[in-house]
mmCIF file of C-alpha atoms in Angstrom:
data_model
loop_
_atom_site.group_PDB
_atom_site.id
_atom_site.type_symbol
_atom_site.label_atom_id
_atom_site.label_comp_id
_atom_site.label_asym_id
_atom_site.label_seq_id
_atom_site.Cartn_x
_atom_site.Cartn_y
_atom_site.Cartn_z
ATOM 1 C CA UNK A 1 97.144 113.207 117.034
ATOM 2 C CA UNK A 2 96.235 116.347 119.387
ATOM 3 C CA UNK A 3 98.771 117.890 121.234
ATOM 4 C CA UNK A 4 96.638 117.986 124.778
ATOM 5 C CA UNK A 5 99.724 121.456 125.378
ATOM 6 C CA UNK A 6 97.971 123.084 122.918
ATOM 7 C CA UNK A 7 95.156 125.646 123.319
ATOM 8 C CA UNK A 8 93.107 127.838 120.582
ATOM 9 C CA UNK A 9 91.651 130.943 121.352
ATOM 10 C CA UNK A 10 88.938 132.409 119.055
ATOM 11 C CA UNK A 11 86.989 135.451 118.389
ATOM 12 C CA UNK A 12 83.455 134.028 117.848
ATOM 13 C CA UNK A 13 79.769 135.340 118.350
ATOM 14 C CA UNK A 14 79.035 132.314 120.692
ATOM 15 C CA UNK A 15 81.144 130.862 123.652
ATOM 16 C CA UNK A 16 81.100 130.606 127.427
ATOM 17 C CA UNK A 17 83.429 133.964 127.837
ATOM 18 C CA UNK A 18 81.917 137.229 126.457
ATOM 19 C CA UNK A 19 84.506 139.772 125.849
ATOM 20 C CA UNK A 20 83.680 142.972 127.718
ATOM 21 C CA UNK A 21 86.435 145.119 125.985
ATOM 22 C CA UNK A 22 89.257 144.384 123.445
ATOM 23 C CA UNK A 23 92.026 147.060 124.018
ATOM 24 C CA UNK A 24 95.468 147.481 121.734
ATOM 25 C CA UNK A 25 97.682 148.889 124.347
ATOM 26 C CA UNK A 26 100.551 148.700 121.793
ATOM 27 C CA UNK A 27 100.593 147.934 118.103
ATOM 28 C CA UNK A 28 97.661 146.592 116.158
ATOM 29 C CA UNK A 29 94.244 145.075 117.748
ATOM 30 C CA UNK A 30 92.123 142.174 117.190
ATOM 31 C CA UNK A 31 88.748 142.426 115.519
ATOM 32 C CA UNK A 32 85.927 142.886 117.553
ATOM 33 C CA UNK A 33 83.817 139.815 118.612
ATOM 34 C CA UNK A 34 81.164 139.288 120.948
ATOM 35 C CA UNK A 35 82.992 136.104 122.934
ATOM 36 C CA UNK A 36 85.920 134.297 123.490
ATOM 37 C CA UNK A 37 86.409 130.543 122.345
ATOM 38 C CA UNK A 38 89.043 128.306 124.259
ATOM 39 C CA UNK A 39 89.241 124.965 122.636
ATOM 40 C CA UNK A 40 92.265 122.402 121.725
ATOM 41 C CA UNK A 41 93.666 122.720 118.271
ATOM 42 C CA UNK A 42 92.278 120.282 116.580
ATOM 43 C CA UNK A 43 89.075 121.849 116.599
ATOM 44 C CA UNK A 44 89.063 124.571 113.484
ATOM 45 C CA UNK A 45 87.840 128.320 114.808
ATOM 46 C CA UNK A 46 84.428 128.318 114.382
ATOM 47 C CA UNK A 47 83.040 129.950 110.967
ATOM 48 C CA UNK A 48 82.372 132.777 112.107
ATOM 49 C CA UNK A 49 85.950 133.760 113.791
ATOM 50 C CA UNK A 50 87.266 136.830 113.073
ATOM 51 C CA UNK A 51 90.183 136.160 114.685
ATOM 52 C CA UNK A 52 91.864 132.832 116.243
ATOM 53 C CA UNK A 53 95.215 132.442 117.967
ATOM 54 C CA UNK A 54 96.662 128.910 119.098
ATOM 55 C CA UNK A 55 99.601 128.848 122.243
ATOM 56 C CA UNK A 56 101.278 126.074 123.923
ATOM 57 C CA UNK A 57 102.313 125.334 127.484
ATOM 58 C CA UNK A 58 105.638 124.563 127.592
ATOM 59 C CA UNK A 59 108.451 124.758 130.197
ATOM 60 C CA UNK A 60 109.509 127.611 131.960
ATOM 61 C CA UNK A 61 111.837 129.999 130.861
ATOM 62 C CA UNK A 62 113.364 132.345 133.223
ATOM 63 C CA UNK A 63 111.726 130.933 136.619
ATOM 64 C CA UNK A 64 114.178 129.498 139.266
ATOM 65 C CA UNK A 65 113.284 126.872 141.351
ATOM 66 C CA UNK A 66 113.514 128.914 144.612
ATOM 67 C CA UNK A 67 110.970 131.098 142.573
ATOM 68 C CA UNK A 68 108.490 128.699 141.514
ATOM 69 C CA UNK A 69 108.575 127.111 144.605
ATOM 70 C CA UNK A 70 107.006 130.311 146.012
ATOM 71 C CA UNK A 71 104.889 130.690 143.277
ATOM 72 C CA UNK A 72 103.710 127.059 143.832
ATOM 73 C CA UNK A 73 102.702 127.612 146.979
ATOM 74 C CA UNK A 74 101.073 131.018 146.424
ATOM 75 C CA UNK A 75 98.891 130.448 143.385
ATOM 76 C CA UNK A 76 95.433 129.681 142.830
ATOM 77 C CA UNK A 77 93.940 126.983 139.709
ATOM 78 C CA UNK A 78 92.250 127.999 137.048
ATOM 79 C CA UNK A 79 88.327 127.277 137.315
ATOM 80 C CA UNK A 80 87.815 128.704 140.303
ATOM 81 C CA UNK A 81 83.686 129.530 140.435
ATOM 82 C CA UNK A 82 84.336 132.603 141.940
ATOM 83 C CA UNK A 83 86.578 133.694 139.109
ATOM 84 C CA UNK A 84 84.252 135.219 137.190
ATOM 85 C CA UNK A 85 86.532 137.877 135.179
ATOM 86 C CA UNK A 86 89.191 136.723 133.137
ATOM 87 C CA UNK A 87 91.899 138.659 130.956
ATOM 88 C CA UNK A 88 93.567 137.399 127.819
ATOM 89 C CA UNK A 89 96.761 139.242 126.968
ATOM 90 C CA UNK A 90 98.453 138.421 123.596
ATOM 91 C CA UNK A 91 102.147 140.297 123.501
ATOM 92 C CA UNK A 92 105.036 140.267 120.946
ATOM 93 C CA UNK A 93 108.708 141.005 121.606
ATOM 94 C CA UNK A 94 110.634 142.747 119.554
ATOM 95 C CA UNK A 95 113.843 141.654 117.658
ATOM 96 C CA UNK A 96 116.001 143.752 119.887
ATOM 97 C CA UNK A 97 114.422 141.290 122.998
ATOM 98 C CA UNK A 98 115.171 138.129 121.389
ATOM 99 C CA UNK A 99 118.477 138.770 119.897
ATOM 100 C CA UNK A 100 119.353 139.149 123.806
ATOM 101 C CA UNK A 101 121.197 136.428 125.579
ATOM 102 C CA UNK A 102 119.343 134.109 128.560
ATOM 103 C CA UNK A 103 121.065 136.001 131.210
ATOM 104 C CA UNK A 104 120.601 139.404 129.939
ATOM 105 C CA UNK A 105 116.730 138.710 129.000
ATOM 106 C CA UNK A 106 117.228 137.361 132.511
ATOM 107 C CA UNK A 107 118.481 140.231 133.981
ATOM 108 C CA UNK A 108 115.466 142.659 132.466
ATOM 109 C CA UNK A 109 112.784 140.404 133.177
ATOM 110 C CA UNK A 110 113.701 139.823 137.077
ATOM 111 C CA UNK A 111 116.744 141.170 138.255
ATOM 112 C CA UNK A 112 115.412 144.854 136.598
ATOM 113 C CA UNK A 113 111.991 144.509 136.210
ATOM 114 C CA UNK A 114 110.585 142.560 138.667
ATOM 115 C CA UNK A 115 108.141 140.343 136.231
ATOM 116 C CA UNK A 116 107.914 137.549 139.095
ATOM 117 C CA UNK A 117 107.790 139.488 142.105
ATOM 118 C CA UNK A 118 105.234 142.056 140.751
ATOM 119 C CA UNK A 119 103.033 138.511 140.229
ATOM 120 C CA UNK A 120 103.419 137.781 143.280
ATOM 121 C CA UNK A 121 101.729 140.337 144.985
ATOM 122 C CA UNK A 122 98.391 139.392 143.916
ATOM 123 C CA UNK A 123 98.636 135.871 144.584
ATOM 124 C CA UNK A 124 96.148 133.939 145.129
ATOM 125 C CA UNK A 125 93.551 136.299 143.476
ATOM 126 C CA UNK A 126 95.242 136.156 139.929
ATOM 127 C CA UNK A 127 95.311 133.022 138.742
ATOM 128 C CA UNK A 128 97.336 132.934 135.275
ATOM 129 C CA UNK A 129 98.599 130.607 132.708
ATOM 130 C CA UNK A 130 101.297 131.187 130.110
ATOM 131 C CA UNK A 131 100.761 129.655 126.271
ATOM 132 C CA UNK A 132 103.937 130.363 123.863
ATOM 133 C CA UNK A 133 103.246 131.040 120.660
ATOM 134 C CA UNK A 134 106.824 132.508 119.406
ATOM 135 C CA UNK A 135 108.140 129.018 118.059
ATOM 136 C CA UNK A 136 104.948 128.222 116.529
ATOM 137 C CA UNK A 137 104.633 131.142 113.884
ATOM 138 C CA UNK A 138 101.587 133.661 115.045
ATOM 139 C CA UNK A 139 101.114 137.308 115.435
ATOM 140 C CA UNK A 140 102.009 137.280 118.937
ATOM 141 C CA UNK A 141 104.847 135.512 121.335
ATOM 142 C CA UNK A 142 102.655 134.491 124.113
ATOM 143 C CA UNK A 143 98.917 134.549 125.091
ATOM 144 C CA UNK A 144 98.531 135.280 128.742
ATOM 145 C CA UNK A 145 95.090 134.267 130.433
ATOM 146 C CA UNK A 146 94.178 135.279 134.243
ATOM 147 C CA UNK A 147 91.638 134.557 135.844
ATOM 148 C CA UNK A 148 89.863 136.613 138.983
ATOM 149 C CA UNK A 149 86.396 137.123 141.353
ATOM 150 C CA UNK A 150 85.031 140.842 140.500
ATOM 151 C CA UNK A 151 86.756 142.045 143.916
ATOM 152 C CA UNK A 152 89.766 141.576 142.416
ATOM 153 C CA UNK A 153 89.517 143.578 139.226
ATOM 154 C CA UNK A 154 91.373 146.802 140.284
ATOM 155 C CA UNK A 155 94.229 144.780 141.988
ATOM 156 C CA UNK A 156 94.670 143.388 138.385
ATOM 157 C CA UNK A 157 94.668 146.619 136.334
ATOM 158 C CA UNK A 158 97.417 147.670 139.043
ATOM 159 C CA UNK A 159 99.566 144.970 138.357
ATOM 160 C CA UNK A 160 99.391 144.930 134.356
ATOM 161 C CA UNK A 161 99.774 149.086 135.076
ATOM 162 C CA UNK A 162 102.900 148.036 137.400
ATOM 163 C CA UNK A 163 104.101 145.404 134.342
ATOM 164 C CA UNK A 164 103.708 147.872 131.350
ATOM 165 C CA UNK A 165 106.226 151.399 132.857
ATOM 166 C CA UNK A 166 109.175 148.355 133.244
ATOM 167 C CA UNK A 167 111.884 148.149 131.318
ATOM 168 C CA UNK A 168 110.761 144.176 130.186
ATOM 169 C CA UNK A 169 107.551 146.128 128.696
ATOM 170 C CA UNK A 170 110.330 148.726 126.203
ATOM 171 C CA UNK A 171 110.660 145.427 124.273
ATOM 172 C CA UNK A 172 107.019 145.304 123.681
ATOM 173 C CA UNK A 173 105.504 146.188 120.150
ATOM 174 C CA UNK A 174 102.410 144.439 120.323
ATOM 175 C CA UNK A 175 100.035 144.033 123.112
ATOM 176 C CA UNK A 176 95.991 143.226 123.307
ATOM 177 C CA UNK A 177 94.192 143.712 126.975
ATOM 178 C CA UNK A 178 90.918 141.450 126.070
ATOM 179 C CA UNK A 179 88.539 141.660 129.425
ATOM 180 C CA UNK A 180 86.119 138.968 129.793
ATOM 181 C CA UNK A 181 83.266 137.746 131.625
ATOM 182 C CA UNK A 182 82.061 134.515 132.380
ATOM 183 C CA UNK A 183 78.709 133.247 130.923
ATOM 184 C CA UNK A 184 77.326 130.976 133.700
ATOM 185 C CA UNK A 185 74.964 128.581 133.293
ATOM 186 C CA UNK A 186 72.348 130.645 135.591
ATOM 187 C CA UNK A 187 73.197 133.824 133.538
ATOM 188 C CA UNK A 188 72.469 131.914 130.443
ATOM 189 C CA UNK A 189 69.013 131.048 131.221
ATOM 190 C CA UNK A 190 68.158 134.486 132.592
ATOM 191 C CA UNK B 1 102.938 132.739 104.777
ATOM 192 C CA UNK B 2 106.007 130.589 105.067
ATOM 193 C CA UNK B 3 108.109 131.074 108.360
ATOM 194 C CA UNK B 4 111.686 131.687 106.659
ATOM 195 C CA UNK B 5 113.090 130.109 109.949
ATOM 196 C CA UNK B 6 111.347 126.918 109.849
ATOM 197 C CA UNK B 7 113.772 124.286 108.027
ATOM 198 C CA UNK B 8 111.839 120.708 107.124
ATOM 199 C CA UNK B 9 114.334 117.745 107.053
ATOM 200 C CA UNK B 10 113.382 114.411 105.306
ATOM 201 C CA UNK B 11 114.511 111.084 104.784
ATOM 202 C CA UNK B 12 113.914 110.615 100.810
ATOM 203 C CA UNK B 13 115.272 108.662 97.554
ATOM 204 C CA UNK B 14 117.040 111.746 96.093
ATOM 205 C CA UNK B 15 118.568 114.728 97.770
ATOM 206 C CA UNK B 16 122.045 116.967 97.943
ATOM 207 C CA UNK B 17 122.866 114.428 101.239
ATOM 208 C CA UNK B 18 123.571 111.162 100.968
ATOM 209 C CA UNK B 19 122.580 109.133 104.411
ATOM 210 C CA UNK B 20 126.192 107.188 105.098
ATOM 211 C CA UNK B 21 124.609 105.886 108.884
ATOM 212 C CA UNK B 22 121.492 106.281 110.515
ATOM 213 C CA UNK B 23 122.104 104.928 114.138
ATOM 214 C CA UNK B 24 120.116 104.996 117.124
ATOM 215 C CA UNK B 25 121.527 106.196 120.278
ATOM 216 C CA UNK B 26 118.656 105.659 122.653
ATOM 217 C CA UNK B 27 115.485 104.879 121.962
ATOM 218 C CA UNK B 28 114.049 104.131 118.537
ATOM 219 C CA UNK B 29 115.694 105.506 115.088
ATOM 220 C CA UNK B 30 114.551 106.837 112.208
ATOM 221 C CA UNK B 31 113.522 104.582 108.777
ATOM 222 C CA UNK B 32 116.203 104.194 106.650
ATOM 223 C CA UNK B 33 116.564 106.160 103.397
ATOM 224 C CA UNK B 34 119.181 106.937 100.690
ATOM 225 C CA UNK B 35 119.193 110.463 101.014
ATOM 226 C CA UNK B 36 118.342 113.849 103.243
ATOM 227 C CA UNK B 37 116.756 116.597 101.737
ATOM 228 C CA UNK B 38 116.816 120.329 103.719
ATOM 229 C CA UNK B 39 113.818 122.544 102.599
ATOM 230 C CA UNK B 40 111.777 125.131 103.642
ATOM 231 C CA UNK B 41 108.433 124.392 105.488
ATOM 232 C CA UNK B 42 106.270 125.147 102.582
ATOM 233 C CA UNK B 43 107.874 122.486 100.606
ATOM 234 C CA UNK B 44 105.775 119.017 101.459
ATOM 235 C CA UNK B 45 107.959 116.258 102.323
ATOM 236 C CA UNK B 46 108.512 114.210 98.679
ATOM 237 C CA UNK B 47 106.241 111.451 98.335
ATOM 238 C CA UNK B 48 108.832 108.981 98.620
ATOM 239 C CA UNK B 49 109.808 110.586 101.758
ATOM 240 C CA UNK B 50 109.991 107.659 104.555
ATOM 241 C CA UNK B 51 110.450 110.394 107.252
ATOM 242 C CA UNK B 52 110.249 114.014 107.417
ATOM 243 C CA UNK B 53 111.075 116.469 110.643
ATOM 244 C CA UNK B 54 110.542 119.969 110.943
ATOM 245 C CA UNK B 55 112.328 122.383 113.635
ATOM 246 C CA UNK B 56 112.644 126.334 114.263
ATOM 247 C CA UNK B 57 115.602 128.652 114.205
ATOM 248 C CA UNK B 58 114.991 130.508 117.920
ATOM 249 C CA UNK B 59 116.832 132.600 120.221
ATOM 250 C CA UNK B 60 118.713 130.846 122.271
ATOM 251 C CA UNK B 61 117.912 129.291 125.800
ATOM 252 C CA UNK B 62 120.876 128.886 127.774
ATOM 253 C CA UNK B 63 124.482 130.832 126.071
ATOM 254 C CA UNK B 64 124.920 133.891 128.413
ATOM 255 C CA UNK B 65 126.112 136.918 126.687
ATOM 256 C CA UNK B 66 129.996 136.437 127.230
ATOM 257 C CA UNK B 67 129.503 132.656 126.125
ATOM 258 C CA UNK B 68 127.679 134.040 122.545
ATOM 259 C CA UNK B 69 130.373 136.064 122.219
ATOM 260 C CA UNK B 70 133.644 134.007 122.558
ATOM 261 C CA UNK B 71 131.422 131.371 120.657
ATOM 262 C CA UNK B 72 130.705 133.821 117.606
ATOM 263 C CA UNK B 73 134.622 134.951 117.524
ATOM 264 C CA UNK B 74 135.088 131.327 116.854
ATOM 265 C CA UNK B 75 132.838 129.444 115.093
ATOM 266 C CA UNK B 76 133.090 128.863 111.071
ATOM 267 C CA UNK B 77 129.228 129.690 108.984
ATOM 268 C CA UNK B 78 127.628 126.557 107.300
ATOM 269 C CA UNK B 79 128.062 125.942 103.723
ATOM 270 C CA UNK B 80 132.090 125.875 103.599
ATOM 271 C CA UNK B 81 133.099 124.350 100.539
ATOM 272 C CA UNK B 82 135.545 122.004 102.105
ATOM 273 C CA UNK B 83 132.707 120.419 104.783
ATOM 274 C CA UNK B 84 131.595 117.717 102.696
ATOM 275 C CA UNK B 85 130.098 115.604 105.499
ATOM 276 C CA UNK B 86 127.647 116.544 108.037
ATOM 277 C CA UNK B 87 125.478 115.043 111.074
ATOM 278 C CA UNK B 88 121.773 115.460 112.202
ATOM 279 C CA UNK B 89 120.959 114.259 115.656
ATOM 280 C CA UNK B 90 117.363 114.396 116.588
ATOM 281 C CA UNK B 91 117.160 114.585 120.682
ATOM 282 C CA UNK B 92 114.244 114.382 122.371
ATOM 283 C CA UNK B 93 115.106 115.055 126.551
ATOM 284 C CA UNK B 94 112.563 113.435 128.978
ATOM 285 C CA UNK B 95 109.549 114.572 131.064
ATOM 286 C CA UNK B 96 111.981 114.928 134.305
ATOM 287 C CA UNK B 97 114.264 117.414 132.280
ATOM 288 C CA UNK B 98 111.072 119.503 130.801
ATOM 289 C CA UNK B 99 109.980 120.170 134.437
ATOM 290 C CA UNK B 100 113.131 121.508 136.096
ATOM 291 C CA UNK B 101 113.510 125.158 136.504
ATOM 292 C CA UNK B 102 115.530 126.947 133.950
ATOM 293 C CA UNK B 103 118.707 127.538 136.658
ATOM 294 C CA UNK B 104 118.297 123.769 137.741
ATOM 295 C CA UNK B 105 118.339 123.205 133.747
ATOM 296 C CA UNK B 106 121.443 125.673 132.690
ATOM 297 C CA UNK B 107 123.424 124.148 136.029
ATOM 298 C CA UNK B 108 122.799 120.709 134.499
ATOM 299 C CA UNK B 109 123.584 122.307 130.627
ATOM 300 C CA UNK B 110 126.852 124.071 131.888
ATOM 301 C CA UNK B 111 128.420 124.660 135.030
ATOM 302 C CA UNK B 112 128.074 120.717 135.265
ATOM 303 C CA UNK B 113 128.178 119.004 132.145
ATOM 304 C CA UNK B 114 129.877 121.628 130.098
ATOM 305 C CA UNK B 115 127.877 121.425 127.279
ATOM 306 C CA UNK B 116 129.195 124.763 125.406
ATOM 307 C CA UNK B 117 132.817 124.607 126.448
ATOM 308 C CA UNK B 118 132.959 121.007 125.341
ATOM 309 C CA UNK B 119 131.412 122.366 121.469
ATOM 310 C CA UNK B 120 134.277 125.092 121.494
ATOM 311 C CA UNK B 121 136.963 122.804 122.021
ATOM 312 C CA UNK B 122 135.569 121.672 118.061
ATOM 313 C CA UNK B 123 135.429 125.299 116.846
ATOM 314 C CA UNK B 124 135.720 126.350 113.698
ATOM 315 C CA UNK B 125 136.112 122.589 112.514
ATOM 316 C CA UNK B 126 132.844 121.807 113.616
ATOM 317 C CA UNK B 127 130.030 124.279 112.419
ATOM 318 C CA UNK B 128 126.894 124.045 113.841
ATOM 319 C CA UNK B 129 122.880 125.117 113.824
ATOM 320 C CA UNK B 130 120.088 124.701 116.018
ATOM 321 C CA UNK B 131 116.982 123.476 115.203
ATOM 322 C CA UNK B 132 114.020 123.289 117.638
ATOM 323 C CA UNK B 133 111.042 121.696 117.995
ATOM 324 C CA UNK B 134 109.800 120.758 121.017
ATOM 325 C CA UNK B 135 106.725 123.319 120.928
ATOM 326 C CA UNK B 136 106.020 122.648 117.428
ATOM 327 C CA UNK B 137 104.982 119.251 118.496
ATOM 328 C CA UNK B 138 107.211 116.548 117.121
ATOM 329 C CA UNK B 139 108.882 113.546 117.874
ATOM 330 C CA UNK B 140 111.819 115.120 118.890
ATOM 331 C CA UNK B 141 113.154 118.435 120.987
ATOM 332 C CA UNK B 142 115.947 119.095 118.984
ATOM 333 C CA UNK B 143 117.118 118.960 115.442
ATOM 334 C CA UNK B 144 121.087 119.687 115.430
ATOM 335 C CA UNK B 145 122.685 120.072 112.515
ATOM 336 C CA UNK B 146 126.572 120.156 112.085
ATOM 337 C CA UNK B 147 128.706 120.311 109.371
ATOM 338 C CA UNK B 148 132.567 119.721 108.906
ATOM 339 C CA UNK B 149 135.572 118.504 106.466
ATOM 340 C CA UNK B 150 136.706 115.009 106.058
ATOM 341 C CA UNK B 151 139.651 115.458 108.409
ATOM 342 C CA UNK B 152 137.542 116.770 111.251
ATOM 343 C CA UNK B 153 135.008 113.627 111.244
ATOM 344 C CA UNK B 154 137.393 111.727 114.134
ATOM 345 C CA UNK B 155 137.408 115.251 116.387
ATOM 346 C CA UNK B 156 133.496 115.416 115.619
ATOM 347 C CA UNK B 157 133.413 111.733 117.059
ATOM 348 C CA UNK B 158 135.155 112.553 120.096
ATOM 349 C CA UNK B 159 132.907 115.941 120.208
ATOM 350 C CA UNK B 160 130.043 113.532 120.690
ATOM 351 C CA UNK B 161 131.473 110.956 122.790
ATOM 352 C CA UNK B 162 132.164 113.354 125.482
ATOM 353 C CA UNK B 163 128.975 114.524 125.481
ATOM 354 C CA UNK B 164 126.510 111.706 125.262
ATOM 355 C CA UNK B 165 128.501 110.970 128.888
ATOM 356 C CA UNK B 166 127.938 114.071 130.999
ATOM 357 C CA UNK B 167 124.670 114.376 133.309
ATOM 358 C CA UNK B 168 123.126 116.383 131.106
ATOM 359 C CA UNK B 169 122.705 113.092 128.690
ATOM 360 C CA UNK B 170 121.191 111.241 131.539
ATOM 361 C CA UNK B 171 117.946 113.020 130.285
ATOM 362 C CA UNK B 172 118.117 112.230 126.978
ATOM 363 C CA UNK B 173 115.551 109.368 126.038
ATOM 364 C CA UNK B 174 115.929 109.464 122.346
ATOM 365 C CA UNK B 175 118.710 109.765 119.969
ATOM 366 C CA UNK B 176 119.587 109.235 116.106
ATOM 367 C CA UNK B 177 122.864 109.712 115.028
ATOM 368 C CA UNK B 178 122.386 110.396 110.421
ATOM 369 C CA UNK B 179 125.574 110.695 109.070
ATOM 370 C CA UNK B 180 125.924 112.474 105.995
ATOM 371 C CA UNK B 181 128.044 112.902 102.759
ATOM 372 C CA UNK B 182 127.863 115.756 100.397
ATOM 373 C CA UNK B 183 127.048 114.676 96.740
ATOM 374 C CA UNK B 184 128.254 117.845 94.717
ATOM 375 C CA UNK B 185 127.918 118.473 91.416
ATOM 376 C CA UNK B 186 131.139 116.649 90.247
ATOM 377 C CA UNK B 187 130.368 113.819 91.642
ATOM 378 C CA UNK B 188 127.029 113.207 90.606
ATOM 379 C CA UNK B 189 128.505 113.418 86.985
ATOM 380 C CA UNK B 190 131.010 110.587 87.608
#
């Protein structure tokens, strides 16, 4: 039985996202590949993967409800056909971040760093969605994917520059920037 | 590679636990076996294995910092020679739970229905270890194992009590109470 929560990324030579530039900011990279693969976990990484991470969409974490209730209202779907540019951003924590408790990993990732409100500010043009991967046993903790029109591109490396000089990013000791591009239909037959 | 904090627990014919009760709270219970065995993930469940859960040691999701530590000054390690018996409850909390916000969630979890104050009241009697597995894509949310001595089993019964009636419980929408025996060496040469 599939979990529908669960999504697999893969490094492949063929899929509808080709990967523009695969980036270690911190730690270790991925292998190059020509495209991205998004599929549900019951379908195996194609052959020809060099490198496949699965993350599930759980609940939320630190969020309040006041907060999400301004996110909610704020944010943009996934899909959007103007959203041509996506980003997927695998990260790991290190021990000293998860041997934390709630309120102080609370008090980094809001009250100190701003995570949410930093978001915020480039809602609706960022659309994002948040796959944990921790619990599960990967390389990484979580696999961030955002989605964005061209226009919006430089609005986005502002806000991952913004994310990475916080005091959240110290506990960081792996991080990937993969920038994609969508492969359209009309581009396909060009 | 095994994950060292993955723990597998199954329902089997032979094991270092022998099954005393297997009750269902709410919802449906688990097939009844003889025994419990506790192994890594690596190990496959036996073959005579009539059910078999997994769940991951993970940092925790609600215990601020001043609540870890009056909880560590107190507690008692598992694997005391004198707690012979020992409970798994498998909890799974429903969909309404899952989508509140994590303050609406810790409000629920503490300020209202007490949940850690009411598990010192038991400490060092009671010793106890998370399990989760929510994300990992089981049947259940949480594994929770606890083990204490023969003279503790009527607090550990009024431990539960109290909590399968606060609000919190009011989400819970499945629940197996295994009660457990330790078969040690000298007895299993009588």
């Amino acid at each position: 039985m599939e979990n529908p929560a669960i999504t697999r990324f893969s490094g492949v030579a063929e899929g509808e996202w080709c990967i523009v530039q695969s980036q270690a900011i911190c730690g270790d990279g991925l292998a190059q590949a020509p495209c991205l693969a998004m599929t549900g976990a019951a379908t195996a990484p194609a052959a020809d993967a060099v490198w496949s991470l699965t993350g599930v969409s759980s609940n939320i974490r630190y969020t309040t409800a006041t907060e999400r209730s301004r996110l909610t209202s704020a944010q943009a779907p996934l899909g959007r056909p103007e959203a041509r540019l996506a980003a997927l951003i695998p990260i790991r924590k290190n021990a000293a971040w998860w041997e934390l408790a709630q309120d102080e990993r609370r008090q980094i990732f809001e009250e100190r760093s701003r995570h949410i409100r930093i978001g915020m500010d480039y809602l609706p043009a960022i659309a994002r969605k948040l796959h944990h991967c921790r619990d599960t046993g990967g390389p990484f903790d979580f696999l961030t994917w955002f989605e964005f029109a061209p226009e919006a591109e430089s609005d986005f490396n502002k806000m991952v520059d913004r994310l990475r000089v916080t005091e959240e990013w110290r506990y960081v000791e792996r991080e990937v920037d993969i920038r994609l591009k969508q492969l359209n239909s009309r581009d396909a037959t060009l």
